[in-house]
Amino acid sequence: MKITAVGGYKAVGRNMSGVSIADETIALDNGIRLDTLQIYDEDTNQLKKRPIQELVDMDIITQPNRLDNVKAQVVSHGHLDHFGAIPLHQPKTPIISTPYTTELIKSEYRQGNYRPLDYRQEHELGRNFTVELIEITHSIPYASIVVLHTPEGDVVYASDFRLDNHSLIARPDYKRLRQLGKGHVKVLIIESTRVQELGKTPSESVVRKKLKDVVEFIENGLIVSTTFSSHVERIQSIVDEIEKKDRTPVIMGRSLSKNISLAKKFDLIDLPAETRVCSSAKASRNMLEEIGKGRREDYFLIVTGHQGEPDSVLSRMIDGRLPFRFQKGDSLIFCANVIPTPLNEASRYILETKLRQYGVRVFDGIHVSGHSAREDHRYMINLLKPEHVIPCHGNMMMRGSYVELATGEGYELGESVHLLTNGKTIDI
Ligand SMILES: [Zn+2]
């Protein structure tokens, strides 16, 4: 079989790999590069208006048709760095993912040939492949580890995941992974973003405890929190704390509203009846006017803008582009980390400086990563016992660090653990 590194084997983002046997290829993920997208500050609808080549030159997506004879496009989960190029490339092949992920892709590209697949359900693709999705924990609902059963053995694609045994909405399917490890995993293609971090990535339950500690501490003023729009479990944790404070939950921002309505459809989120969800700019404006006239202690906001994105609700609240002024004694809780790009760090610096001027109390770091740390990775490689390992989803440092871990577990560079770069194909 041949494995092709299409994207994500140089820098973080635009993830895509190909697995080929004879004249059949399966494409795994097809994402965009978020940090370059941010520089141009465009959403997918605006991107669709540009010629594909321009997007390739902007380093946002990979060149289309980098893989020949593609029989199917499999998507591991609903983050844009894993599916965001699909609405732009518009593939005609079947697109396979969990029903939840399918809905997320569909919201950006209606015409796709979708084949939603439940966990552990097997689906034949051509003569050489049967695909199966395995339940795993990450920072978005219904993430999956993709398995391609082939006559030469299994190919396991684990990007992205963490091992969270206390998640409220998902559970790593250790039983199925262990079964695969007892068979023949020929290749494991695995993310490497946080393999340099020692230890184990903490569970989402750690965030719940940190959040409780902070929220209990805040007695007065308006409370505003911000987090990743697709992180449904995190949003639920915030809402649960709001309920204890007897404040009205107010959710503002287009992407938050979109993710919440999908989560409701899949019964993943439970919002109190009095929750106010503002999906349009007009609704947010009216809501903020209402808060301005009422008691600040009565409300608890969840808004978009954790990275200081200029057009987010939070940035517009701070800049006075919405009918609102922060006051001394208000609190802002960041339930997200700063994704370390120069642009994010600069935006966040500006945001925090302005907040300080208003006398707002800032609570930072109420977050855990959705990616596995070193010991999670060691566990996974020993569970699956693959014949070959290929680290993906990372720059050279990250993938190199994975190689170091793998060699410690008995693998040999160039023999059984392989470092690929974008555009390279390896024969295994
Ligand atoms: Zn992800």
CSV table of C-alpha atoms and ligand atoms in Angstrom, one decimal:
chain,number,residue,atom,x,y,z
A,1,MET,CA,0.0,0.0,0.0
A,2,LYS,CA,1.0,3.6,-0.4
A,3,ILE,CA,0.5,6.4,2.0
A,4,THR,CA,0.6,10.0,0.7
A,5,ALA,CA,1.2,13.0,2.9
A,6,VAL,CA,-0.9,15.7,1.4
A,7,GLY,CA,-1.2,18.4,4.1
A,8,GLY,CA,-0.4,18.8,7.8
A,9,TYR,CA,3.1,17.3,7.4
A,10,LYS,CA,4.9,20.6,7.5
A,11,ALA,CA,2.8,23.0,9.6
A,12,VAL,CA,-0.3,22.6,11.7
A,13,GLY,CA,-3.4,22.8,9.5
A,14,ARG,CA,-4.9,21.7,6.2
A,15,ASN,CA,-4.7,18.1,7.2
A,16,MET,CA,-5.0,15.5,4.5
A,17,SER,CA,-3.6,12.0,3.9
A,18,GLY,CA,-4.2,9.4,1.2
A,19,VAL,CA,-4.1,5.6,1.5
A,20,SER,CA,-3.8,3.7,-1.9
A,21,ILE,CA,-4.0,0.1,-2.8
A,22,ALA,CA,-3.7,-0.8,-6.5
A,23,ASP,CA,-5.9,1.8,-8.3
A,24,GLU,CA,-8.0,2.8,-5.3
A,25,THR,CA,-7.3,5.7,-2.9
A,26,ILE,CA,-9.1,6.8,0.2
A,27,ALA,CA,-8.7,10.4,1.2
A,28,LEU,CA,-8.5,11.1,5.0
A,29,ASP,CA,-9.6,14.6,6.0
A,30,ASN,CA,-9.2,17.7,3.9
A,31,GLY,CA,-8.8,20.8,6.0
A,32,ILE,CA,-7.9,24.4,5.8
A,33,ARG,CA,-5.0,26.2,7.5
A,34,LEU,CA,-6.6,28.4,10.1
A,35,ASP,CA,-3.7,30.7,10.9
A,36,THR,CA,-3.3,31.8,7.3
A,37,LEU,CA,-7.0,32.1,6.9
A,38,GLN,CA,-7.0,34.5,9.9
A,39,ILE,CA,-4.5,36.7,8.2
A,40,TYR,CA,-7.0,37.2,5.3
A,41,ASP,CA,-9.9,37.4,7.8
A,42,GLU,CA,-12.5,35.6,5.6
A,43,ASP,CA,-15.2,33.1,6.3
A,44,THR,CA,-15.9,30.1,4.1
A,45,ASN,CA,-18.6,31.9,2.1
A,46,GLN,CA,-16.2,34.6,1.1
A,47,LEU,CA,-13.5,32.0,0.3
A,48,LYS,CA,-15.9,30.3,-2.1
A,49,LYS,CA,-15.8,33.4,-4.3
A,50,ARG,CA,-12.1,33.1,-4.9
A,51,PRO,CA,-10.5,30.9,-7.5
A,52,ILE,CA,-9.1,27.7,-6.1
A,53,GLN,CA,-5.6,28.4,-7.2
A,54,GLU,CA,-5.6,31.7,-5.3
A,55,LEU,CA,-6.5,29.8,-2.1
A,56,VAL,CA,-3.7,27.4,-2.7
A,57,ASP,CA,-1.3,30.3,-3.2
A,58,MET,CA,-2.6,31.9,0.0
A,59,ASP,CA,-1.6,28.6,1.7
A,60,ILE,CA,-5.1,28.1,3.0
A,61,ILE,CA,-5.9,24.8,1.2
A,62,THR,CA,-3.9,22.1,-0.6
A,63,GLN,CA,-3.9,21.8,-4.3
A,64,PRO,CA,-6.9,19.8,-5.4
A,65,ASN,CA,-6.4,16.4,-7.1
A,66,ARG,CA,-3.2,15.7,-5.3
A,67,LEU,CA,-4.5,12.2,-4.9
A,68,ASP,CA,-5.4,10.0,-7.9
A,69,ASN,CA,-8.4,7.6,-8.1
A,70,VAL,CA,-10.1,8.7,-5.0
A,71,LYS,CA,-13.0,6.4,-4.1
A,72,ALA,CA,-14.1,8.2,-1.0
A,73,GLN,CA,-13.3,11.1,1.3
A,74,VAL,CA,-13.4,10.2,5.0
A,75,VAL,CA,-13.6,13.0,7.6
A,76,SER,CA,-12.5,12.2,11.2
A,77,HIS,CA,-14.3,15.1,12.9
A,78,GLY,CA,-15.9,18.5,12.4
A,79,HIS,CA,-13.0,21.0,12.9
A,80,LEU,CA,-12.2,23.2,10.0
A,81,ASP,CA,-8.6,22.1,9.8
A,82,HIS,CA,-9.9,18.7,9.0
A,83,PHE,CA,-12.9,19.4,6.7
A,84,GLY,CA,-12.8,23.1,5.8
A,85,ALA,CA,-11.4,22.5,2.2
A,86,ILE,CA,-14.3,20.2,1.2
A,87,PRO,CA,-16.7,23.1,0.6
A,88,LEU,CA,-14.0,24.7,-1.6
A,89,HIS,CA,-12.8,21.6,-3.5
A,90,GLN,CA,-16.4,20.2,-3.7
A,91,PRO,CA,-15.4,16.5,-4.2
A,92,LYS,CA,-17.9,14.3,-6.1
A,93,THR,CA,-16.8,11.1,-4.2
A,94,PRO,CA,-18.8,9.9,-1.2
A,95,ILE,CA,-18.0,11.8,2.0
A,96,ILE,CA,-18.0,9.6,5.0
A,97,SER,CA,-18.2,10.8,8.6
A,98,THR,CA,-20.3,10.5,11.7
A,99,PRO,CA,-23.8,11.9,11.4
A,100,TYR,CA,-22.9,14.9,13.5
A,101,THR,CA,-19.8,15.7,11.5
A,102,THR,CA,-21.8,15.2,8.3
A,103,GLU,CA,-24.3,17.9,9.4
A,104,LEU,CA,-21.4,20.3,10.1
A,105,ILE,CA,-19.9,19.8,6.6
A,106,LYS,CA,-23.4,20.0,5.0
A,107,SER,CA,-23.9,23.4,6.6
A,108,GLU,CA,-21.0,24.7,4.4
A,109,TYR,CA,-21.6,22.5,1.3
A,110,ARG,CA,-25.1,21.2,0.7
A,111,GLN,CA,-24.5,19.3,-2.6
A,112,GLY,CA,-22.0,16.7,-1.2
A,113,ASN,CA,-22.6,13.0,-1.7
A,114,TYR,CA,-22.8,12.2,2.1
A,115,ARG,CA,-22.7,8.8,3.7
A,116,PRO,CA,-23.1,9.2,7.4
A,117,LEU,CA,-21.7,6.3,9.4
A,118,ASP,CA,-22.4,5.4,13.0
A,119,TYR,CA,-19.5,4.2,15.3
A,120,ARG,CA,-18.5,0.6,14.7
A,121,GLN,CA,-20.6,0.3,11.6
A,122,GLU,CA,-18.6,-1.0,8.6
A,123,HIS,CA,-19.0,0.3,5.1
A,124,GLU,CA,-17.3,-1.2,2.0
A,125,LEU,CA,-15.4,1.1,-0.3
A,126,GLY,CA,-14.3,-0.5,-3.6
A,127,ARG,CA,-12.5,-3.8,-3.7
A,128,ASN,CA,-9.7,-3.0,-1.2
A,129,PHE,CA,-11.2,-1.0,1.7
A,130,THR,CA,-13.9,-1.2,4.4
A,131,VAL,CA,-14.1,1.9,6.5
A,132,GLU,CA,-15.1,1.9,10.2
A,133,LEU,CA,-15.3,4.9,12.7
A,134,ILE,CA,-14.4,4.4,16.3
A,135,GLU,CA,-15.6,6.6,19.1
A,136,ILE,CA,-13.0,8.9,20.7
A,137,THR,CA,-12.9,12.0,22.9
A,138,HIS,CA,-11.7,15.3,21.5
A,139,SER,CA,-13.0,18.9,21.8
A,140,ILE,CA,-16.0,18.5,19.6
A,141,PRO,CA,-18.8,16.0,19.7
A,142,TYR,CA,-18.7,12.8,17.6
A,143,ALA,CA,-15.0,12.8,16.8
A,144,SER,CA,-13.7,9.5,15.5
A,145,ILE,CA,-10.7,7.4,14.9
A,146,VAL,CA,-10.9,6.2,11.3
A,147,VAL,CA,-10.0,2.5,10.5
A,148,LEU,CA,-9.6,1.3,7.0
A,149,HIS,CA,-9.7,-2.5,6.9
A,150,THR,CA,-7.7,-3.8,3.9
A,151,PRO,CA,-6.4,-7.2,2.6
A,152,GLU,CA,-3.0,-6.1,3.8
A,153,GLY,CA,-4.0,-5.2,7.4
A,154,ASP,CA,-5.7,-2.2,9.1
A,155,VAL,CA,-4.8,1.4,8.6
A,156,VAL,CA,-5.7,3.5,11.7
A,157,TYR,CA,-6.0,7.2,11.4
A,158,ALA,CA,-6.0,9.0,14.8
A,159,SER,CA,-6.2,12.7,14.3
A,160,ASP,CA,-7.4,14.4,16.6
A,161,PHE,CA,-7.9,12.9,20.0
A,162,ARG,CA,-7.4,12.9,23.7
A,163,LEU,CA,-8.1,10.2,26.2
A,164,ASP,CA,-10.8,11.6,28.4
A,165,ASN,CA,-12.4,9.0,30.7
A,166,HIS,CA,-14.7,11.6,32.4
A,167,SER,CA,-16.3,13.3,29.4
A,168,LEU,CA,-20.1,13.8,29.7
A,169,ILE,CA,-20.7,13.3,26.0
A,170,ALA,CA,-18.2,10.7,24.7
A,171,ARG,CA,-16.1,7.8,25.7
A,172,PRO,CA,-12.9,6.4,24.1
A,173,ASP,CA,-13.8,3.0,22.7
A,174,TYR,CA,-10.9,1.2,24.4
A,175,LYS,CA,-12.5,-2.2,23.8
A,176,ARG,CA,-12.6,-1.8,20.0
A,177,LEU,CA,-9.1,-0.3,19.9
A,178,ARG,CA,-7.7,-3.2,22.0
A,179,GLN,CA,-9.4,-5.7,19.6
A,180,LEU,CA,-7.7,-3.9,16.7
A,181,GLY,CA,-4.3,-4.1,18.5
A,182,LYS,CA,-4.8,-7.9,18.8
A,183,GLY,CA,-5.2,-8.1,15.0
A,184,HIS,CA,-2.9,-6.6,12.5
A,185,VAL,CA,-2.6,-2.8,12.4
A,186,LYS,CA,-0.3,-2.3,9.5
A,187,VAL,CA,-0.1,1.5,9.7
A,188,LEU,CA,-1.0,4.0,12.4
A,189,ILE,CA,-1.2,7.6,11.1
A,190,ILE,CA,-1.4,9.8,14.2
A,191,GLU,CA,-1.5,13.4,15.2
A,192,SER,CA,1.5,14.9,17.0
A,193,THR,CA,0.5,18.5,18.0
A,194,ARG,CA,1.1,18.1,21.7
A,195,VAL,CA,3.4,15.1,22.0
A,196,GLN,CA,6.1,17.4,23.4
A,197,GLU,CA,3.9,18.0,26.5
A,198,LEU,CA,4.8,15.6,29.2
A,199,GLY,CA,2.2,13.5,31.1
A,200,LYS,CA,-1.4,13.1,30.2
A,201,THR,CA,-3.9,15.7,28.8
A,202,PRO,CA,-6.3,16.4,31.7
A,203,SER,CA,-10.0,15.5,31.3
A,204,GLU,CA,-12.8,18.0,30.7
A,205,SER,CA,-13.9,17.4,34.3
A,206,VAL,CA,-10.8,19.4,35.3
A,207,VAL,CA,-12.3,22.4,33.5
A,208,ARG,CA,-15.6,21.9,35.3
A,209,LYS,CA,-13.8,22.1,38.6
A,210,LYS,CA,-11.7,25.2,37.7
A,211,LEU,CA,-14.8,26.9,36.3
A,212,LYS,CA,-16.8,26.2,39.5
A,213,ASP,CA,-14.0,27.6,41.6
A,214,VAL,CA,-14.0,30.9,39.6
A,215,VAL,CA,-17.7,31.3,39.2
A,216,GLU,CA,-18.4,30.7,42.9
A,217,PHE,CA,-15.8,33.4,43.7
A,218,ILE,CA,-17.5,36.1,41.6
A,219,GLU,CA,-20.2,37.8,43.6
A,220,ASN,CA,-21.3,40.8,41.6
A,221,GLY,CA,-21.0,42.6,38.2
A,222,LEU,CA,-21.7,41.2,34.8
A,223,ILE,CA,-20.0,37.8,34.0
A,224,VAL,CA,-18.9,37.3,30.4
A,225,SER,CA,-17.3,34.1,29.3
A,226,THR,CA,-15.9,33.0,26.0
A,227,THR,CA,-14.9,29.7,24.5
A,228,PHE,CA,-14.6,27.7,21.3
A,229,SER,CA,-18.0,27.6,19.5
A,230,SER,CA,-17.8,23.9,18.6
A,231,HIS,CA,-16.8,22.8,22.1
A,232,VAL,CA,-20.3,21.8,23.1
A,233,GLU,CA,-19.3,20.0,26.3
A,234,ARG,CA,-17.5,23.2,27.5
A,235,ILE,CA,-20.5,25.3,26.7
A,236,GLN,CA,-22.6,22.9,28.8
A,237,SER,CA,-20.2,23.2,31.7
A,238,ILE,CA,-20.5,27.0,31.6
A,239,VAL,CA,-24.3,26.8,31.5
A,240,ASP,CA,-24.3,24.4,34.4
A,241,GLU,CA,-22.4,26.9,36.5
A,242,ILE,CA,-24.7,29.8,35.4
A,243,GLU,CA,-27.7,27.8,36.7
A,244,LYS,CA,-26.2,27.6,40.1
A,245,LYS,CA,-25.7,31.4,40.2
A,246,ASP,CA,-29.3,32.0,39.4
A,247,ARG,CA,-28.4,34.3,36.4
A,248,THR,CA,-29.9,34.2,33.0
A,249,PRO,CA,-27.7,32.5,30.4
A,250,VAL,CA,-27.2,34.6,27.3
A,251,ILE,CA,-25.4,33.1,24.3
A,252,MET,CA,-24.3,35.5,21.6
A,253,GLY,CA,-22.6,35.0,18.2
A,254,ARG,CA,-23.4,33.3,14.9
A,255,SER,CA,-21.0,30.4,15.2
A,256,LEU,CA,-22.0,29.7,18.8
A,257,SER,CA,-25.7,29.7,17.9
A,258,LYS,CA,-25.1,27.4,14.9
A,259,ASN,CA,-23.2,24.8,17.0
A,260,ILE,CA,-25.8,24.9,19.8
A,261,SER,CA,-28.7,24.3,17.5
A,262,LEU,CA,-26.9,21.3,16.0
A,263,ALA,CA,-26.0,20.0,19.5
A,264,LYS,CA,-29.7,20.3,20.5
A,265,LYS,CA,-30.7,18.3,17.5
A,266,PHE,CA,-28.4,15.5,18.6
A,267,ASP,CA,-29.5,15.8,22.3
A,268,LEU,CA,-26.0,16.8,23.4
A,269,ILE,CA,-26.8,20.0,25.3
A,270,ASP,CA,-29.3,20.8,27.9
A,271,LEU,CA,-30.1,24.6,28.2
A,272,PRO,CA,-32.4,26.0,30.9
A,273,ALA,CA,-35.7,27.3,29.4
A,274,GLU,CA,-34.8,30.9,30.2
A,275,THR,CA,-31.6,30.8,28.0
A,276,ARG,CA,-31.4,33.6,25.5
A,277,VAL,CA,-29.7,32.6,22.3
A,278,CYS,CA,-28.8,35.6,20.0
A,279,SER,CA,-27.8,34.4,16.6
A,280,SER,CA,-28.0,37.7,14.7
A,281,ALA,CA,-26.2,41.1,15.2
A,282,LYS,CA,-29.6,42.7,15.7
A,283,ALA,CA,-30.6,40.2,18.5
A,284,SER,CA,-27.3,40.7,20.2
A,285,ARG,CA,-27.7,44.5,20.0
A,286,ASN,CA,-31.2,44.3,21.6
A,287,MET,CA,-30.1,41.9,24.3
A,288,LEU,CA,-27.2,44.2,25.3
A,289,GLU,CA,-29.5,47.2,25.5
A,290,GLU,CA,-31.8,45.1,27.8
A,291,ILE,CA,-28.8,44.2,30.0
A,292,GLY,CA,-27.8,47.9,30.1
A,293,LYS,CA,-31.2,48.8,31.5
A,294,GLY,CA,-31.4,45.9,34.0
A,295,ARG,CA,-29.2,44.6,36.8
A,296,ARG,CA,-25.8,43.3,35.7
A,297,GLU,CA,-25.9,40.6,38.4
A,298,ASP,CA,-28.8,39.0,36.6
A,299,TYR,CA,-26.9,37.9,33.5
A,300,PHE,CA,-24.1,35.6,32.5
A,301,LEU,CA,-22.9,35.8,28.9
A,302,ILE,CA,-21.2,33.3,26.6
A,303,VAL,CA,-19.9,35.1,23.6
A,304,THR,CA,-17.6,34.5,20.6
A,305,GLY,CA,-14.1,36.0,20.5
A,306,HIS,CA,-11.8,34.0,22.7
A,307,GLN,CA,-8.8,34.7,20.4
A,308,GLY,CA,-9.7,38.5,20.2
A,309,GLU,CA,-11.0,38.1,16.6
A,310,PRO,CA,-11.8,41.6,15.4
A,311,ASP,CA,-15.4,40.9,14.3
A,312,SER,CA,-16.4,38.7,17.2
A,313,VAL,CA,-19.0,39.7,19.7
A,314,LEU,CA,-16.4,40.2,22.5
A,315,SER,CA,-14.3,42.6,20.4
A,316,ARG,CA,-17.3,44.5,19.4
A,317,MET,CA,-18.5,44.8,23.0
A,318,ILE,CA,-15.1,46.1,24.0
A,319,ASP,CA,-14.7,48.6,21.1
A,320,GLY,CA,-18.2,50.1,21.7
A,321,ARG,CA,-19.4,48.8,18.3
A,322,LEU,CA,-22.3,47.3,20.2
A,323,PRO,CA,-24.6,49.3,22.6
A,324,PHE,CA,-22.6,48.2,25.7
A,325,ARG,CA,-19.9,49.4,28.0
A,326,PHE,CA,-17.9,47.2,30.4
A,327,GLN,CA,-17.8,48.6,33.9
A,328,LYS,CA,-15.5,48.2,36.8
A,329,GLY,CA,-16.2,45.0,38.7
A,330,ASP,CA,-17.4,43.1,35.6
A,331,SER,CA,-15.7,39.7,35.0
A,332,LEU,CA,-14.4,38.0,31.9
A,333,ILE,CA,-13.6,34.3,31.9
A,334,PHE,CA,-11.5,32.9,29.1
A,335,CYS,CA,-12.5,29.2,28.7
A,336,ALA,CA,-9.9,28.8,26.0
A,337,ASN,CA,-6.2,29.1,25.5
A,338,VAL,CA,-4.5,31.5,23.1
A,339,ILE,CA,-3.7,29.5,20.0
A,340,PRO,CA,0.0,30.6,19.8
A,341,THR,CA,0.2,32.5,16.5
A,342,PRO,CA,1.6,36.1,16.4
A,343,LEU,CA,-1.8,37.4,15.3
A,344,ASN,CA,-3.7,35.8,18.1
A,345,GLU,CA,-1.2,36.9,20.7
A,346,ALA,CA,-1.3,40.5,19.4
A,347,SER,CA,-5.2,40.5,19.4
A,348,ARG,CA,-5.3,39.1,22.9
A,349,TYR,CA,-2.8,41.6,24.1
A,350,ILE,CA,-5.0,44.5,22.7
A,351,LEU,CA,-8.1,42.9,24.2
A,352,GLU,CA,-6.6,42.5,27.7
A,353,THR,CA,-5.2,46.1,27.7
A,354,LYS,CA,-8.6,47.5,26.9
A,355,LEU,CA,-10.3,45.4,29.6
A,356,ARG,CA,-7.8,46.6,32.2
A,357,GLN,CA,-8.7,50.2,31.3
A,358,TYR,CA,-12.4,49.4,32.1
A,359,GLY,CA,-11.4,47.7,35.4
A,360,VAL,CA,-12.7,44.3,34.3
A,361,ARG,CA,-11.5,41.3,36.2
A,362,VAL,CA,-9.9,38.7,33.9
A,363,PHE,CA,-9.9,35.0,34.7
A,364,ASP,CA,-7.7,33.1,32.3
A,365,GLY,CA,-6.7,29.5,31.6
A,366,ILE,CA,-10.0,27.8,32.3
A,367,HIS,CA,-9.1,25.3,29.6
A,368,VAL,CA,-7.6,21.9,28.8
A,369,SER,CA,-6.4,20.9,25.4
A,370,GLY,CA,-8.3,18.6,23.0
A,371,HIS,CA,-5.0,16.9,21.9
A,372,SER,CA,-3.1,14.1,23.5
A,373,ALA,CA,0.1,14.6,25.5
A,374,ARG,CA,3.1,12.3,25.5
A,375,GLU,CA,1.7,9.6,27.8
A,376,ASP,CA,-1.6,9.4,26.0
A,377,HIS,CA,0.4,8.7,22.8
A,378,ARG,CA,2.5,6.1,24.5
A,379,TYR,CA,-0.7,4.4,25.7
A,380,MET,CA,-2.2,4.5,22.2
A,381,ILE,CA,0.8,3.1,20.4
A,382,ASN,CA,1.0,0.2,22.9
A,383,LEU,CA,-2.7,-0.4,22.6
A,384,LEU,CA,-2.7,-0.7,18.8
A,385,LYS,CA,0.8,-2.2,18.3
A,386,PRO,CA,1.0,-1.0,14.7
A,387,GLU,CA,3.7,-2.4,12.4
A,388,HIS,CA,4.4,1.1,11.0
A,389,VAL,CA,3.7,4.6,12.5
A,390,ILE,CA,3.5,7.9,10.6
A,391,PRO,CA,3.1,11.0,12.7
A,392,CYS,CA,0.9,13.7,11.1
A,393,HIS,CA,-0.8,17.0,12.0
A,394,GLY,CA,2.4,18.8,13.1
A,395,ASN,CA,5.5,20.8,12.2
A,396,MET,CA,8.9,19.1,12.1
A,397,MET,CA,9.5,19.6,15.9
A,398,MET,CA,6.2,18.0,16.8
A,399,ARG,CA,6.5,15.0,14.4
A,400,GLY,CA,10.2,14.7,15.4
A,401,SER,CA,9.1,14.5,19.0
A,402,TYR,CA,6.7,11.7,18.1
A,403,VAL,CA,9.5,9.8,16.4
A,404,GLU,CA,11.5,10.1,19.6
A,405,LEU,CA,8.6,8.6,21.6
A,406,ALA,CA,8.1,5.8,19.0
A,407,THR,CA,11.8,4.9,19.0
A,408,GLY,CA,11.6,4.6,22.8
A,409,GLU,CA,8.9,2.0,22.3
A,410,GLY,CA,11.0,0.0,19.9
A,411,TYR,CA,10.3,1.5,16.5
A,412,GLU,CA,13.1,2.5,14.1
A,413,LEU,CA,13.2,5.7,12.1
A,414,GLY,CA,13.0,5.0,8.4
A,415,GLU,CA,12.1,1.3,9.1
A,416,SER,CA,8.9,1.3,11.1
A,417,VAL,CA,8.4,5.0,12.0
A,418,HIS,CA,8.4,7.4,9.1
A,419,LEU,CA,8.7,11.1,8.8
A,420,LEU,CA,6.9,12.3,5.7
A,421,THR,CA,6.7,15.9,4.3
A,422,ASN,CA,3.8,17.3,2.3
A,423,GLY,CA,3.6,15.8,-1.2
A,424,LYS,CA,5.6,12.7,-0.3
A,425,THR,CA,4.4,9.1,-0.8
A,426,ILE,CA,5.7,6.1,1.0
A,427,ASP,CA,5.4,2.5,-0.1
A,428,ILE,CA,4.8,0.2,2.8
B,1,ZN,ZN,-9.6,18.8,16.0
